[in-house]
């Protein structure tokens, strides 16, 4: 599936709608095994914050934070679907739920690598200074 360029996306009920710019298509698709991500099971793609724009329903987004409260997980307050989050490992990026992008079936994407969010690099005592 070719998703290069500007794509439209939405939560399940359509109350939250967004645009996402993917000039090279999907890059670095992943799943995460942290307590939050393993429960929601989403496949995500990272994008610069400038490549993601909520075009309708921003007032319907709810924020959930846990642990270090660095990551910002957004979901529709009406239907409950997770749309995106501001990344803890890179607060200048969003990770977007690819299942919310119009025309994308995450089950057709093949094997998706998992990242080790349980042992996140930001949690290591030897880490360098990060946000």
PDB file of N, CA, C and O in Angstrom, residues 83-116:
ATOM      1  N   UNK A  83      -5.298   7.740  18.915  1.00  0.00           N
ATOM      2  CA  UNK A  83      -4.905   8.245  17.607  1.00  0.00           C
ATOM      3  C   UNK A  83      -3.396   8.472  17.483  1.00  0.00           C
ATOM      4  O   UNK A  83      -2.815   8.183  16.449  1.00  0.00           O
ATOM      5  N   UNK A  84      -2.786   8.998  18.546  1.00  0.00           N
ATOM      6  CA  UNK A  84      -1.362   9.328  18.477  1.00  0.00           C
ATOM      7  C   UNK A  84      -0.820   9.612  19.876  1.00  0.00           C
ATOM      8  O   UNK A  84      -1.592   9.756  20.824  1.00  0.00           O
ATOM      9  N   UNK A  85       0.497   9.702  19.949  1.00  0.00           N
ATOM     10  CA  UNK A  85       1.116  10.144  21.195  1.00  0.00           C
ATOM     11  C   UNK A  85       2.407  10.891  20.914  1.00  0.00           C
ATOM     12  O   UNK A  85       3.057  10.677  19.897  1.00  0.00           O
ATOM     13  N   UNK A  86       2.696  11.795  21.820  1.00  0.00           N
ATOM     14  CA  UNK A  86       3.985  12.483  21.783  1.00  0.00           C
ATOM     15  C   UNK A  86       4.979  11.539  22.440  1.00  0.00           C
ATOM     16  O   UNK A  86       4.762  11.060  23.547  1.00  0.00           O
ATOM     17  N   UNK A  87       6.062  11.277  21.754  1.00  0.00           N
ATOM     18  CA  UNK A  87       6.999  10.239  22.164  1.00  0.00           C
ATOM     19  C   UNK A  87       7.852  10.654  23.359  1.00  0.00           C
ATOM     20  O   UNK A  87       8.292  11.787  23.467  1.00  0.00           O
ATOM     21  N   UNK A  88       8.091   9.706  24.223  1.00  0.00           N
ATOM     22  CA  UNK A  88       8.968   9.921  25.360  1.00  0.00           C
ATOM     23  C   UNK A  88      10.425   9.929  24.927  1.00  0.00           C
ATOM     24  O   UNK A  88      11.226  10.739  25.395  1.00  0.00           O
ATOM     25  N   UNK A  89      10.782   9.049  24.000  1.00  0.00           N
ATOM     26  CA  UNK A  89      12.166   8.968  23.550  1.00  0.00           C
ATOM     27  C   UNK A  89      12.557  10.147  22.663  1.00  0.00           C
ATOM     28  O   UNK A  89      13.732  10.465  22.541  1.00  0.00           O
ATOM     29  N   UNK A  90      11.570  10.792  22.048  1.00  0.00           N
ATOM     30  CA  UNK A  90      11.826  11.974  21.228  1.00  0.00           C
ATOM     31  C   UNK A  90      10.586  12.859  21.285  1.00  0.00           C
ATOM     32  O   UNK A  90       9.682  12.721  20.458  1.00  0.00           O
ATOM     33  N   UNK A  91      10.534  13.782  22.252  1.00  0.00           N
ATOM     34  CA  UNK A  91       9.352  14.640  22.408  1.00  0.00           C
ATOM     35  C   UNK A  91       9.087  15.582  21.232  1.00  0.00           C
ATOM     36  O   UNK A  91       8.096  16.299  21.230  1.00  0.00           O
ATOM     37  N   UNK A  92       9.969  15.565  20.220  1.00  0.00           N
ATOM     38  CA  UNK A  92       9.743  16.360  19.010  1.00  0.00           C
ATOM     39  C   UNK A  92       9.023  15.559  17.940  1.00  0.00           C
ATOM     40  O   UNK A  92       8.870  16.027  16.819  1.00  0.00           O
ATOM     41  N   UNK A  93       8.611  14.349  18.283  1.00  0.00           N
ATOM     42  CA  UNK A  93       7.904  13.488  17.340  1.00  0.00           C
ATOM     43  C   UNK A  93       6.595  12.986  17.946  1.00  0.00           C
ATOM     44  O   UNK A  93       6.455  12.887  19.159  1.00  0.00           O
ATOM     45  N   UNK A  94       5.674  12.689  17.042  1.00  0.00           N
ATOM     46  CA  UNK A  94       4.483  11.939  17.398  1.00  0.00           C
ATOM     47  C   UNK A  94       4.648  10.536  16.858  1.00  0.00           C
ATOM     48  O   UNK A  94       5.318  10.324  15.839  1.00  0.00           O
ATOM     49  N   UNK A  95       4.040   9.574  17.502  1.00  0.00           N
ATOM     50  CA  UNK A  95       3.838   8.255  16.917  1.00  0.00           C
ATOM     51  C   UNK A  95       2.350   8.172  16.646  1.00  0.00           C
ATOM     52  O   UNK A  95       1.531   8.476  17.520  1.00  0.00           O
ATOM     53  N   UNK A  96       2.000   7.778  15.434  1.00  0.00           N
ATOM     54  CA  UNK A  96       0.608   7.793  14.993  1.00  0.00           C
ATOM     55  C   UNK A  96       0.114   6.362  14.806  1.00  0.00           C
ATOM     56  O   UNK A  96       0.818   5.520  14.229  1.00  0.00           O
ATOM     57  N   UNK A  97      -1.082   6.099  15.273  1.00  0.00           N
ATOM     58  CA  UNK A  97      -1.736   4.802  15.120  1.00  0.00           C
ATOM     59  C   UNK A  97      -2.084   4.638  13.645  1.00  0.00           C
ATOM     60  O   UNK A  97      -2.990   5.286  13.129  1.00  0.00           O
ATOM     61  N   UNK A  98      -1.367   3.746  12.949  1.00  0.00           N
ATOM     62  CA  UNK A  98      -1.565   3.613  11.506  1.00  0.00           C
ATOM     63  C   UNK A  98      -2.947   3.082  11.148  1.00  0.00           C
ATOM     64  O   UNK A  98      -3.429   3.315  10.035  1.00  0.00           O
ATOM     65  N   UNK A  99      -3.620   2.404  12.070  1.00  0.00           N
ATOM     66  CA  UNK A  99      -4.972   1.907  11.793  1.00  0.00           C
ATOM     67  C   UNK A  99      -5.979   3.047  11.663  1.00  0.00           C
ATOM     68  O   UNK A  99      -7.063   2.847  11.121  1.00  0.00           O
ATOM     69  N   UNK A 100      -5.608   4.234  12.114  1.00  0.00           N
ATOM     70  CA  UNK A 100      -6.493   5.397  11.995  1.00  0.00           C
ATOM     71  C   UNK A 100      -6.319   6.130  10.671  1.00  0.00           C
ATOM     72  O   UNK A 100      -7.076   7.047  10.368  1.00  0.00           O
ATOM     73  N   UNK A 101      -5.326   5.739   9.882  1.00  0.00           N
ATOM     74  CA  UNK A 101      -5.078   6.387   8.596  1.00  0.00           C
ATOM     75  C   UNK A 101      -5.974   5.751   7.537  1.00  0.00           C
ATOM     76  O   UNK A 101      -6.023   4.523   7.402  1.00  0.00           O
ATOM     77  N   UNK A 102      -6.684   6.595   6.813  1.00  0.00           N
ATOM     78  CA  UNK A 102      -7.621   6.127   5.792  1.00  0.00           C
ATOM     79  C   UNK A 102      -6.939   5.192   4.801  1.00  0.00           C
ATOM     80  O   UNK A 102      -5.882   5.490   4.262  1.00  0.00           O
ATOM     81  N   UNK A 103      -7.564   4.037   4.582  1.00  0.00           N
ATOM     82  CA  UNK A 103      -7.080   3.073   3.602  1.00  0.00           C
ATOM     83  C   UNK A 103      -6.003   2.129   4.106  1.00  0.00           C
ATOM     84  O   UNK A 103      -5.515   1.292   3.347  1.00  0.00           O
ATOM     85  N   UNK A 104      -5.619   2.238   5.375  1.00  0.00           N
ATOM     86  CA  UNK A 104      -4.557   1.379   5.909  1.00  0.00           C
ATOM     87  C   UNK A 104      -5.169   0.260   6.743  1.00  0.00           C
ATOM     88  O   UNK A 104      -5.970   0.500   7.637  1.00  0.00           O
ATOM     89  N   UNK A 105      -4.766  -0.953   6.418  1.00  0.00           N
ATOM     90  CA  UNK A 105      -5.137  -2.125   7.210  1.00  0.00           C
ATOM     91  C   UNK A 105      -3.857  -2.640   7.850  1.00  0.00           C
ATOM     92  O   UNK A 105      -3.000  -3.200   7.152  1.00  0.00           O
ATOM     93  N   UNK A 106      -3.684  -2.450   9.164  1.00  0.00           N
ATOM     94  CA  UNK A 106      -2.428  -2.857   9.799  1.00  0.00           C
ATOM     95  C   UNK A 106      -2.143  -4.352   9.690  1.00  0.00           C
ATOM     96  O   UNK A 106      -0.999  -4.775   9.810  1.00  0.00           O
ATOM     97  N   UNK A 107      -3.165  -5.158   9.413  1.00  0.00           N
ATOM     98  CA  UNK A 107      -2.971  -6.598   9.266  1.00  0.00           C
ATOM     99  C   UNK A 107      -2.336  -6.963   7.917  1.00  0.00           C
ATOM    100  O   UNK A 107      -1.934  -8.091   7.714  1.00  0.00           O
ATOM    101  N   UNK A 108      -2.251  -5.992   7.015  1.00  0.00           N
ATOM    102  CA  UNK A 108      -1.611  -6.214   5.721  1.00  0.00           C
ATOM    103  C   UNK A 108      -0.164  -5.715   5.686  1.00  0.00           C
ATOM    104  O   UNK A 108       0.462  -5.744   4.639  1.00  0.00           O
ATOM    105  N   UNK A 109       0.365  -5.289   6.816  1.00  0.00           N
ATOM    106  CA  UNK A 109       1.694  -4.689   6.858  1.00  0.00           C
ATOM    107  C   UNK A 109       2.810  -5.687   7.128  1.00  0.00           C
ATOM    108  O   UNK A 109       3.972  -5.310   7.189  1.00  0.00           O
ATOM    109  N   UNK A 110       2.463  -6.952   7.290  1.00  0.00           N
ATOM    110  CA  UNK A 110       3.484  -7.961   7.538  1.00  0.00           C
ATOM    111  C   UNK A 110       3.936  -7.959   8.984  1.00  0.00           C
ATOM    112  O   UNK A 110       3.249  -7.471   9.882  1.00  0.00           O
ATOM    113  N   UNK A 111       5.128  -8.479   9.197  1.00  0.00           N
ATOM    114  CA  UNK A 111       5.690  -8.554  10.543  1.00  0.00           C
ATOM    115  C   UNK A 111       6.155  -7.173  10.980  1.00  0.00           C
ATOM    116  O   UNK A 111       6.887  -6.494  10.251  1.00  0.00           O
ATOM    117  N   UNK A 112       5.710  -6.769  12.148  1.00  0.00           N
ATOM    118  CA  UNK A 112       6.057  -5.459  12.689  1.00  0.00           C
ATOM    119  C   UNK A 112       7.003  -5.663  13.870  1.00  0.00           C
ATOM    120  O   UNK A 112       6.683  -6.396  14.811  1.00  0.00           O
ATOM    121  N   UNK A 113       8.173  -5.022  13.846  1.00  0.00           N
ATOM    122  CA  UNK A 113       9.099  -5.177  14.967  1.00  0.00           C
ATOM    123  C   UNK A 113       8.541  -4.547  16.247  1.00  0.00           C
ATOM    124  O   UNK A 113       7.781  -3.580  16.191  1.00  0.00           O
ATOM    125  N   UNK A 114       8.929  -5.120  17.371  1.00  0.00           N
ATOM    126  CA  UNK A 114       8.538  -4.586  18.674  1.00  0.00           C
ATOM    127  C   UNK A 114       9.716  -3.871  19.310  1.00  0.00           C
ATOM    128  O   UNK A 114      10.859  -4.315  19.187  1.00  0.00           O
ATOM    129  N   UNK A 115       9.427  -2.771  19.975  1.00  0.00           N
ATOM    130  CA  UNK A 115      10.463  -2.078  20.736  1.00  0.00           C
ATOM    131  C   UNK A 115      10.285  -2.422  22.209  1.00  0.00           C
ATOM    132  O   UNK A 115       9.186  -2.754  22.652  1.00  0.00           O
ATOM    133  N   UNK A 116      11.348  -2.343  22.946  1.00  0.00           N
ATOM    134  CA  UNK A 116      11.351  -2.748  24.345  1.00  0.00           C
ATOM    135  C   UNK A 116      11.014  -1.576  25.257  1.00  0.00           C
ATOM    136  O   UNK A 116      11.887  -0.996  25.899  1.00  0.00           O
TER     137      UNK A 116
END
